[in-house]
PDB file of C-alpha atoms and ligand atoms in Angstrom:
ATOM      1  CA  MET A   8       3.150 -68.924 -19.379  1.00 97.00           C
ATOM      2  CA  ARG A   9       6.334 -69.866 -17.360  1.00 97.00           C
ATOM      3  CA  ALA A  10       6.857 -73.580 -16.898  1.00 96.00           C
ATOM      4  CA  PHE A  11       8.837 -74.871 -13.553  1.00 95.00           C
ATOM      5  CA  GLN A  12       9.687 -78.290 -12.088  1.00 89.00           C
ATOM      6  CA  ASN A  13       8.686 -79.101  -8.265  1.00 79.00           C
ATOM      7  CA  ASN A  14      10.282 -76.956  -5.886  1.00 76.00           C
ATOM      8  CA  GLN A  15      11.511 -74.196  -8.116  1.00 86.00           C
ATOM      9  CA  LEU A  16       8.617 -71.467  -7.793  1.00 94.00           C
ATOM     10  CA  ASP A  17       8.541 -69.055  -5.189  1.00 96.00           C
ATOM     11  CA  LEU A  18       5.671 -66.389  -5.531  1.00 97.00           C
ATOM     12  CA  ASP A  19       4.222 -63.751  -3.036  1.00 97.00           C
ATOM     13  CA  ARG A  20       0.632 -64.146  -4.522  1.00 98.00           C
ATOM     14  CA  SER A  21      -1.263 -66.523  -6.215  1.00 98.00           C
ATOM     15  CA  VAL A  22      -4.393 -68.372  -7.106  1.00 98.00           C
ATOM     16  CA  VAL A  23      -3.492 -71.964  -7.573  1.00 98.00           C
ATOM     17  CA  THR A  24      -5.548 -75.246  -9.096  1.00 98.00           C
ATOM     18  CA  ILE A  25      -3.810 -78.628  -8.613  1.00 98.00           C
ATOM     19  CA  GLY A  26      -4.776 -81.772 -10.576  1.00 97.00           C
ATOM     20  CA  ALA A  27      -3.439 -84.266 -13.129  1.00 97.00           C
ATOM     21  CA  PHE A  28      -5.261 -82.642 -16.052  1.00 98.00           C
ATOM     22  CA  ASP A  29      -4.551 -85.044 -18.481  1.00 98.00           C
ATOM     23  CA  GLY A  30      -6.611 -84.235 -21.600  1.00 97.00           C
ATOM     24  CA  ILE A  31      -7.319 -80.817 -20.628  1.00 98.00           C
ATOM     25  CA  HIS A  32     -11.177 -81.865 -20.856  1.00 97.00           C
ATOM     26  CA  ARG A  33     -14.292 -80.081 -20.459  1.00 97.00           C
ATOM     27  CA  GLY A  34     -14.292 -80.339 -16.621  1.00 97.00           C
ATOM     28  CA  HIS A  35     -10.405 -79.469 -16.334  1.00 98.00           C
ATOM     29  CA  GLN A  36     -11.189 -76.442 -18.473  1.00 98.00           C
ATOM     30  CA  ALA A  37     -14.255 -75.039 -16.290  1.00 97.00           C
ATOM     31  CA  LEU A  38     -12.016 -75.248 -13.300  1.00 98.00           C
ATOM     32  CA  ILE A  39      -8.766 -73.601 -14.806  1.00 98.00           C
ATOM     33  CA  GLN A  40     -11.091 -71.117 -16.245  1.00 98.00           C
ATOM     34  CA  LYS A  41     -12.978 -70.497 -12.670  1.00 98.00           C
ATOM     35  CA  ALA A  42      -9.260 -69.965 -11.178  1.00 98.00           C
ATOM     36  CA  LYS A  43      -8.285 -67.607 -13.947  1.00 98.00           C
ATOM     37  CA  SER A  44     -11.392 -65.205 -13.392  1.00 98.00           C
ATOM     38  CA  ARG A  45     -10.289 -65.339  -9.184  1.00 98.00           C
ATOM     39  CA  ALA A  46      -6.609 -64.682 -10.206  1.00 98.00           C
ATOM     40  CA  ASP A  47      -7.670 -62.241 -12.405  1.00 98.00           C
ATOM     41  CA  GLU A  48     -10.215 -60.422  -9.673  1.00 98.00           C
ATOM     42  CA  TYR A  49      -7.403 -60.335  -7.297  1.00 98.00           C
ATOM     43  CA  GLY A  50      -4.668 -59.073 -10.034  1.00 98.00           C
ATOM     44  CA  VAL A  51      -2.376 -62.144  -9.128  1.00 98.00           C
ATOM     45  CA  PRO A  52      -0.966 -64.744 -11.356  1.00 98.00           C
ATOM     46  CA  LEU A  53      -2.390 -67.995 -12.041  1.00 98.00           C
ATOM     47  CA  VAL A  54      -0.513 -71.281 -11.166  1.00 98.00           C
ATOM     48  CA  VAL A  55      -1.607 -74.579 -12.258  1.00 98.00           C
ATOM     49  CA  TYR A  56       0.144 -77.258 -10.087  1.00 98.00           C
ATOM     50  CA  THR A  57      -0.005 -80.338 -12.353  1.00 98.00           C
ATOM     51  CA  PHE A  58       2.440 -83.640 -12.422  1.00 97.00           C
ATOM     52  CA  ASP A  59       4.391 -85.370 -15.388  1.00 97.00           C
ATOM     53  CA  PRO A  60       3.600 -88.457 -15.803  1.00 97.00           C
ATOM     54  CA  PRO A  61       0.120 -88.272 -14.769  1.00 97.00           C
ATOM     55  CA  PRO A  62      -0.370 -90.119 -11.550  1.00 97.00           C
ATOM     56  CA  ARG A  63      -2.559 -92.861 -13.181  1.00 95.00           C
ATOM     57  CA  ALA A  64       0.167 -93.100 -15.911  1.00 96.00           C
ATOM     58  CA  PHE A  65       2.512 -93.894 -13.403  1.00 96.00           C
ATOM     59  CA  PHE A  66       0.792 -96.224 -11.164  1.00 96.00           C
ATOM     60  CA  GLN A  67      -1.796 -98.025 -13.339  1.00 95.00           C
ATOM     61  CA  ASN A  68      -0.102 -97.501 -16.907  1.00 94.00           C
ATOM     62  CA  GLN A  69      -2.930 -95.754 -18.225  1.00 95.00           C
ATOM     63  CA  LEU A  70      -2.890 -94.416 -21.410  1.00 94.00           C
ATOM     64  CA  VAL A  71      -1.820 -90.427 -21.569  1.00 97.00           C
ATOM     65  CA  LEU A  72      -4.237 -88.115 -23.451  1.00 97.00           C
ATOM     66  CA  THR A  73      -2.089 -85.576 -23.844  1.00 96.00           C
ATOM     67  CA  GLN A  74       1.685 -85.226 -24.231  1.00 96.00           C
ATOM     68  CA  LEU A  75       3.666 -82.679 -22.455  1.00 96.00           C
ATOM     69  CA  PRO A  76       3.625 -80.159 -25.193  1.00 96.00           C
ATOM     70  CA  GLU A  77       0.689 -80.000 -26.277  1.00 96.00           C
ATOM     71  CA  LYS A  78      -0.577 -79.869 -22.430  1.00 97.00           C
ATOM     72  CA  LYS A  79       1.655 -76.715 -22.049  1.00 97.00           C
ATOM     73  CA  ARG A  80       0.132 -75.298 -25.073  1.00 97.00           C
ATOM     74  CA  TYR A  81      -3.771 -75.811 -24.077  1.00 97.00           C
ATOM     75  CA  LEU A  82      -2.442 -74.450 -20.589  1.00 98.00           C
ATOM     76  CA  GLU A  83      -1.182 -71.241 -22.451  1.00 97.00           C
ATOM     77  CA  GLU A  84      -4.437 -71.130 -24.197  1.00 96.00           C
ATOM     78  CA  LEU A  85      -6.485 -70.702 -20.874  1.00 97.00           C
ATOM     79  CA  GLY A  86      -4.349 -67.858 -19.328  1.00 97.00           C
ATOM     80  CA  VAL A  87      -2.255 -69.730 -17.032  1.00 98.00           C
ATOM     81  CA  SER A  88       0.934 -67.497 -15.880  1.00 96.00           C
ATOM     82  CA  TYR A  89       3.010 -70.367 -14.439  1.00 98.00           C
ATOM     83  CA  ALA A  90       2.575 -74.390 -14.673  1.00 98.00           C
ATOM     84  CA  ILE A  91       4.196 -76.700 -11.784  1.00 97.00           C
ATOM     85  CA  PHE A  92       4.996 -79.983 -13.810  1.00 97.00           C
ATOM     86  CA  ALA A  93       6.018 -81.997 -10.933  1.00 97.00           C
ATOM     87  CA  SER A  94       7.972 -84.835 -11.982  1.00 96.00           C
ATOM     88  CA  PHE A  95       6.037 -87.728 -10.513  1.00 97.00           C
ATOM     89  CA  ASP A  96       8.084 -90.749  -9.615  1.00 97.00           C
ATOM     90  CA  ARG A  97       7.882 -93.023  -6.143  1.00 97.00           C
ATOM     91  CA  ASP A  98       9.873 -90.378  -4.368  1.00 97.00           C
ATOM     92  CA  TYR A  99       7.537 -87.574  -5.412  1.00 97.00           C
ATOM     93  CA  ALA A 100       4.479 -90.228  -4.632  1.00 98.00           C
ATOM     94  CA  ALA A 101       5.938 -90.839  -1.165  1.00 98.00           C
ATOM     95  CA  ARG A 102       5.751 -87.170  -0.161  1.00 97.00           C
ATOM     96  CA  THR A 103       3.474 -86.670   2.872  1.00 98.00           C
ATOM     97  CA  VAL A 104       0.429 -84.193   2.795  1.00 98.00           C
ATOM     98  CA  ASP A 105       2.449 -81.587   5.064  1.00 98.00           C
ATOM     99  CA  GLU A 106       5.338 -81.743   2.936  1.00 97.00           C
ATOM    100  CA  TYR A 107       2.959 -81.236  -0.313  1.00 98.00           C
ATOM    101  CA  ILE A 108       1.330 -78.126   2.044  1.00 98.00           C
ATOM    102  CA  ASP A 109       4.858 -76.659   2.569  1.00 97.00           C
ATOM    103  CA  GLU A 110       5.714 -76.529  -0.934  1.00 96.00           C
ATOM    104  CA  LEU A 111       2.453 -74.968  -1.827  1.00 98.00           C
ATOM    105  CA  LYS A 112       2.616 -72.355   1.036  1.00 98.00           C
ATOM    106  CA  ARG A 113       5.579 -71.109  -1.203  1.00 97.00           C
ATOM    107  CA  LEU A 114       3.184 -69.679  -3.935  1.00 98.00           C
ATOM    108  CA  ASN A 115       1.293 -67.849  -1.037  1.00 98.00           C
ATOM    109  CA  PRO A 116      -2.169 -68.864  -2.540  1.00 98.00           C
ATOM    110  CA  ARG A 117      -4.995 -66.440  -1.797  1.00 98.00           C
ATOM    111  CA  GLU A 118      -6.823 -69.361  -3.108  1.00 98.00           C
ATOM    112  CA  ILE A 119      -6.647 -72.974  -3.777  1.00 98.00           C
ATOM    113  CA  TRP A 120      -9.329 -74.494  -6.660  1.00 98.00           C
ATOM    114  CA  VAL A 121      -9.822 -78.068  -6.711  1.00 98.00           C
ATOM    115  CA  GLY A 122     -12.488 -80.410  -8.157  1.00 94.00           C
ATOM    116  CA  PRO A 123     -14.452 -83.078  -6.534  1.00 89.00           C
ATOM    117  CA  ASP A 124     -12.591 -85.718  -4.948  1.00 89.00           C
ATOM    118  CA  PHE A 125      -9.315 -84.469  -5.014  1.00 96.00           C
ATOM    119  CA  GLN A 126      -6.524 -86.171  -3.175  1.00 97.00           C
ATOM    120  CA  PHE A 127      -3.137 -85.978  -2.459  1.00 98.00           C
ATOM    121  CA  GLY A 128       0.079 -86.872  -0.673  1.00 98.00           C
ATOM    122  CA  LYS A 129       1.472 -90.248   0.256  1.00 97.00           C
ATOM    123  CA  GLY A 130      -1.410 -93.208  -0.460  1.00 97.00           C
ATOM    124  CA  LYS A 131      -3.729 -90.531  -1.536  1.00 97.00           C
ATOM    125  CA  SER A 132      -4.035 -89.672   2.553  1.00 97.00           C
ATOM    126  CA  GLY A 133      -4.651 -86.111   2.020  1.00 98.00           C
ATOM    127  CA  SER A 134      -7.957 -84.492   1.085  1.00 98.00           C
ATOM    128  CA  ILE A 135      -9.677 -81.029   0.366  1.00 97.00           C
ATOM    129  CA  LEU A 136     -10.139 -80.635   4.274  1.00 97.00           C
ATOM    130  CA  ASP A 137      -6.272 -80.551   4.815  1.00 98.00           C
ATOM    131  CA  LEU A 138      -6.165 -78.056   2.302  1.00 98.00           C
ATOM    132  CA  GLN A 139      -8.747 -75.861   4.079  1.00 98.00           C
ATOM    133  CA  ASP A 140      -6.757 -76.187   7.165  1.00 98.00           C
ATOM    134  CA  HIS A 141      -4.068 -73.916   5.469  1.00 98.00           C
ATOM    135  CA  PHE A 142      -5.619 -72.272   2.447  1.00 98.00           C
ATOM    136  CA  HIS A 143      -8.777 -70.732   1.159  1.00 98.00           C
ATOM    137  CA  THR A 144      -9.730 -73.574  -0.651  1.00 98.00           C
ATOM    138  CA  PHE A 145     -12.621 -73.804  -3.030  1.00 98.00           C
ATOM    139  CA  GLN A 146     -14.332 -77.206  -5.038  1.00 97.00           C
ATOM    140  CA  HIS A 147     -15.365 -76.569  -8.292  1.00 97.00           C
ATOM    141  CA  PRO A 148     -19.149 -78.358  -9.078  1.00 96.00           C
ATOM    142  CA  ILE A 149     -18.752 -81.703 -11.179  1.00 96.00           C
ATOM    143  CA  VAL A 150     -19.001 -80.560 -14.858  1.00 96.00           C
ATOM    144  CA  THR A 151     -20.862 -83.467 -16.739  1.00 95.00           C
ATOM    145  CA  CYS A 152     -21.851 -83.630 -20.449  1.00 90.00           C
ATOM    146  CA  PRO A 153     -25.793 -82.900 -21.354  1.00 86.00           C
ATOM    147  CA  GLU A 154     -26.792 -86.641 -20.830  1.00 86.00           C
ATOM    148  CA  GLY A 155     -25.310 -86.283 -17.276  1.00 90.00           C
ATOM    149  CA  GLU A 156     -22.792 -88.372 -16.983  1.00 91.00           C
ATOM    150  CA  ILE A 157     -19.421 -87.176 -15.551  1.00 94.00           C
ATOM    151  CA  ILE A 158     -16.792 -86.159 -17.541  1.00 96.00           C
ATOM    152  CA  SER A 159     -13.343 -87.709 -16.445  1.00 96.00           C
ATOM    153  CA  SER A 160     -10.033 -88.622 -18.336  1.00 97.00           C
ATOM    154  CA  THR A 161     -10.601 -91.929 -17.436  1.00 96.00           C
ATOM    155  CA  ARG A 162     -14.175 -91.645 -19.221  1.00 96.00           C
ATOM    156  CA  ILE A 163     -12.552 -90.475 -22.057  1.00 97.00           C
ATOM    157  CA  ARG A 164      -9.590 -93.090 -22.263  1.00 96.00           C
ATOM    158  CA  HIS A 165     -12.106 -95.877 -22.158  1.00 96.00           C
ATOM    159  CA  LEU A 166     -14.010 -94.032 -25.225  1.00 96.00           C
ATOM    160  CA  LEU A 167     -10.908 -93.900 -27.464  1.00 95.00           C
ATOM    161  CA  LEU A 168      -9.877 -97.480 -26.403  1.00 95.00           C
ATOM    162  CA  HIS A 169     -13.488 -98.549 -27.587  1.00 96.00           C
ATOM    163  CA  LYS A 170     -12.922 -96.244 -30.893  1.00 95.00           C
ATOM    164  CA  GLU A 171     -15.927 -94.002 -29.759  1.00 95.00           C
ATOM    165  CA  VAL A 172     -13.372 -90.892 -31.122  1.00 94.00           C
ATOM    166  CA  GLU A 173     -16.388 -88.834 -31.919  1.00 94.00           C
ATOM    167  CA  LYS A 174     -17.699 -88.737 -28.136  1.00 94.00           C
ATOM    168  CA  ALA A 175     -14.164 -88.590 -26.805  1.00 95.00           C
ATOM    169  CA  HIS A 176     -13.478 -85.468 -28.729  1.00 94.00           C
ATOM    170  CA  PHE A 177     -16.706 -84.164 -27.752  1.00 95.00           C
ATOM    171  CA  LEU A 178     -15.781 -84.473 -23.872  1.00 96.00           C
ATOM    172  CA  LEU A 179     -12.312 -82.994 -24.366  1.00 96.00           C
ATOM    173  CA  GLY A 180     -14.288 -80.289 -25.679  1.00 93.00           C
ATOM    174  CA  ARG A 181     -12.161 -79.474 -28.977  1.00 78.00           C
ATOM    175  CA  VAL A 182     -11.311 -81.425 -32.574  1.00 59.00           C
ATOM    176  CA  GLN A 183      -8.360 -82.942 -32.189  1.00 52.00           C
TER     177      GLN A 183
HETATM  178  C1  FMN B  24       2.782 -85.109  -2.941  1.00 77.35           C
HETATM  179  C2  FMN B  24       2.132 -86.173  -3.523  1.00 77.35           C
HETATM  180  C3  FMN B  24       1.972 -87.722  -3.233  1.00 77.35           C
HETATM  181  C4  FMN B  24       1.076 -88.436  -3.989  1.00 77.35           C
HETATM  182  N1  FMN B  24       1.284 -89.710  -3.948  1.00 77.35           N
HETATM  183  C5  FMN B  24       0.296 -90.432  -4.202  1.00 77.35           C
HETATM  184  C6  FMN B  24       0.411 -92.105  -3.901  1.00 77.35           C
HETATM  185  O1  FMN B  24       0.929 -92.433  -3.253  1.00 77.35           O
HETATM  186  N2  FMN B  24      -0.715 -92.585  -4.802  1.00 77.35           N
HETATM  187  C7  FMN B  24      -1.297 -92.311  -6.049  1.00 77.35           C
HETATM  188  O2  FMN B  24      -2.305 -93.062  -6.114  1.00 77.35           O
HETATM  189  N3  FMN B  24      -1.321 -90.987  -5.986  1.00 77.35           N
HETATM  190  C8  FMN B  24      -0.501 -90.210  -5.400  1.00 77.35           C
HETATM  191  N4  FMN B  24      -0.752 -88.684  -5.633  1.00 77.35           N
HETATM  192  C9  FMN B  24      -1.421 -88.231  -6.810  1.00 77.35           C
HETATM  193  C10 FMN B  24      -2.726 -87.904  -5.988  1.00 77.35           C
HETATM  194  O3  FMN B  24      -3.602 -88.884  -6.076  1.00 77.35           O
HETATM  195  C11 FMN B  24      -3.631 -87.392  -7.448  1.00 77.35           C
HETATM  196  O4  FMN B  24      -3.811 -87.937  -8.584  1.00 77.35           O
HETATM  197  C12 FMN B  24      -2.971 -85.936  -7.734  1.00 77.35           C
HETATM  198  O5  FMN B  24      -3.128 -85.255  -6.817  1.00 77.35           O
HETATM  199  C13 FMN B  24      -3.908 -85.307  -8.871  1.00 77.35           C
HETATM  200  O6  FMN B  24      -5.169 -85.160  -8.522  1.00 77.35           O
HETATM  201  P1  FMN B  24      -6.438 -85.896  -9.698  1.00 77.35           P
HETATM  202  O7  FMN B  24      -5.861 -86.964  -9.755  1.00 77.35           O
HETATM  203  O8  FMN B  24      -7.678 -85.623  -8.657  1.00 77.35           O
HETATM  204  O9  FMN B  24      -6.076 -84.658 -10.690  1.00 77.35           O
HETATM  205  C14 FMN B  24       0.312 -87.902  -5.135  1.00 77.35           C
HETATM  206  C15 FMN B  24       0.230 -86.326  -5.339  1.00 77.35           C
HETATM  207  C16 FMN B  24       1.033 -85.689  -4.508  1.00 77.35           C
HETATM  208  C17 FMN B  24       0.710 -84.153  -4.719  1.00 77.35           C
HETATM  209  N1  ATP B  25     -16.036 -83.249 -14.532  1.00 77.35           N
HETATM  210  C1  ATP B  25     -15.355 -82.492 -13.721  1.00 77.35           C
HETATM  211  N2  ATP B  25     -15.586 -81.242 -13.333  1.00 77.35           N
HETATM  212  C2  ATP B  25     -15.005 -80.182 -12.454  1.00 77.35           C
HETATM  213  N3  ATP B  25     -13.885 -80.387 -11.826  1.00 77.35           N
HETATM  214  C3  ATP B  25     -12.978 -81.460 -12.520  1.00 77.35           C
HETATM  215  C4  ATP B  25     -13.909 -82.657 -13.494  1.00 77.35           C
HETATM  216  N4  ATP B  25     -13.239 -83.659 -13.682  1.00 77.35           N
HETATM  217  C5  ATP B  25     -11.951 -83.615 -13.234  1.00 77.35           C
HETATM  218  N5  ATP B  25     -12.107 -82.175 -12.265  1.00 77.35           N
HETATM  219  C6  ATP B  25     -11.155 -81.801 -11.518  1.00 77.35           C
HETATM  220  O1  ATP B  25      -9.979 -81.270 -12.073  1.00 77.35           O
HETATM  221  C7  ATP B  25      -8.447 -81.668 -11.504  1.00 77.35           C
HETATM  222  C8  ATP B  25      -7.707 -82.545 -12.281  1.00 77.35           C
HETATM  223  O2  ATP B  25      -8.316 -83.934 -12.333  1.00 77.35           O
HETATM  224  P1  ATP B  25      -8.220 -85.344 -12.898  1.00 77.35           P
HETATM  225  O3  ATP B  25      -6.985 -85.286 -13.644  1.00 77.35           O
HETATM  226  O4  ATP B  25      -7.776 -86.153 -11.700  1.00 77.35           O
HETATM  227  O5  ATP B  25      -9.411 -85.497 -14.030  1.00 77.35           O
HETATM  228  P2  ATP B  25      -9.993 -86.607 -13.948  1.00 77.35           P
HETATM  229  O6  ATP B  25     -10.631 -86.423 -15.091  1.00 77.35           O
HETATM  230  O7  ATP B  25     -10.755 -87.149 -12.682  1.00 77.35           O
HETATM  231  O8  ATP B  25      -9.050 -87.702 -14.162  1.00 77.35           O
HETATM  232  P3  ATP B  25      -8.950 -89.287 -13.890  1.00 77.35           P
HETATM  233  O9  ATP B  25     -10.388 -89.805 -14.527  1.00 77.35           O
HETATM  234  O10 ATP B  25      -7.781 -90.040 -14.717  1.00 77.35           O
HETATM  235  O11 ATP B  25      -8.955 -89.501 -12.488  1.00 77.35           O
HETATM  236  C9  ATP B  25      -8.957 -82.064 -10.123  1.00 77.35           C
HETATM  237  O12 ATP B  25      -9.183 -81.187  -9.277  1.00 77.35           O
HETATM  238  C10 ATP B  25     -10.443 -82.576 -10.242  1.00 77.35           C
HETATM  239  O13 ATP B  25     -11.332 -82.472  -9.187  1.00 77.35           O
END
């Protein structure tokens, strides 16, 4: 896997998935695996476009579940070809939907895969509908735990803060 910062990667074809991916939990894994299977079908590289620090850590000072080296390792294990770790700061967050779409165009995605409620751009003003105006964009169904609750980084942070470590690790999908 090759790692880049924002604006440094140009590709003539790819499949792209985007998100904070803090924790690389079972929901993230399912999304990345789906994108990987599509990339393999096309015979093109899989790009994971993510953020450092995760936007919620930057804006809300939330606990970071996965530090960068560990995150890189998990992405590598999932068969990712390229990972973009966009330096997430005030300037980056102020970029518009169109500016971000222009950056994505440099990756020439055959498909983009995101999960439910994906938002991006200044003030979270962009949605999957904006991506669909420019790219073949697909939404992975939400992954839940057997009891039906949605798996999310927020929920895992909450479990860890309340010392429910075993459950948190189950949602992460690996033993820490
Ligand atoms: C160009 C760009 C600008 C963003 N600006 C903001 C912002 O102003 N406020 C915010 O809370 N999040 C912002 N984000 C973060 C997104 O809301 C979101 O966290 C990110 O796209 C990852 O999606 P996910 O949280 O579903 O993983 C921005 C993301 C991108 C790509
Ligand atoms: N349970 C899930 N099932 C399927 N896709 C998911 C799931 N959780 C997140 N995703 C998708 O994975 C990508 C990264 O999401 P993100 O990092 O925001 O995860 P999250 O767990 O919702 O985080 P947070 O709770 O901090 O908002 C996004 O495209 C998102 O829609």
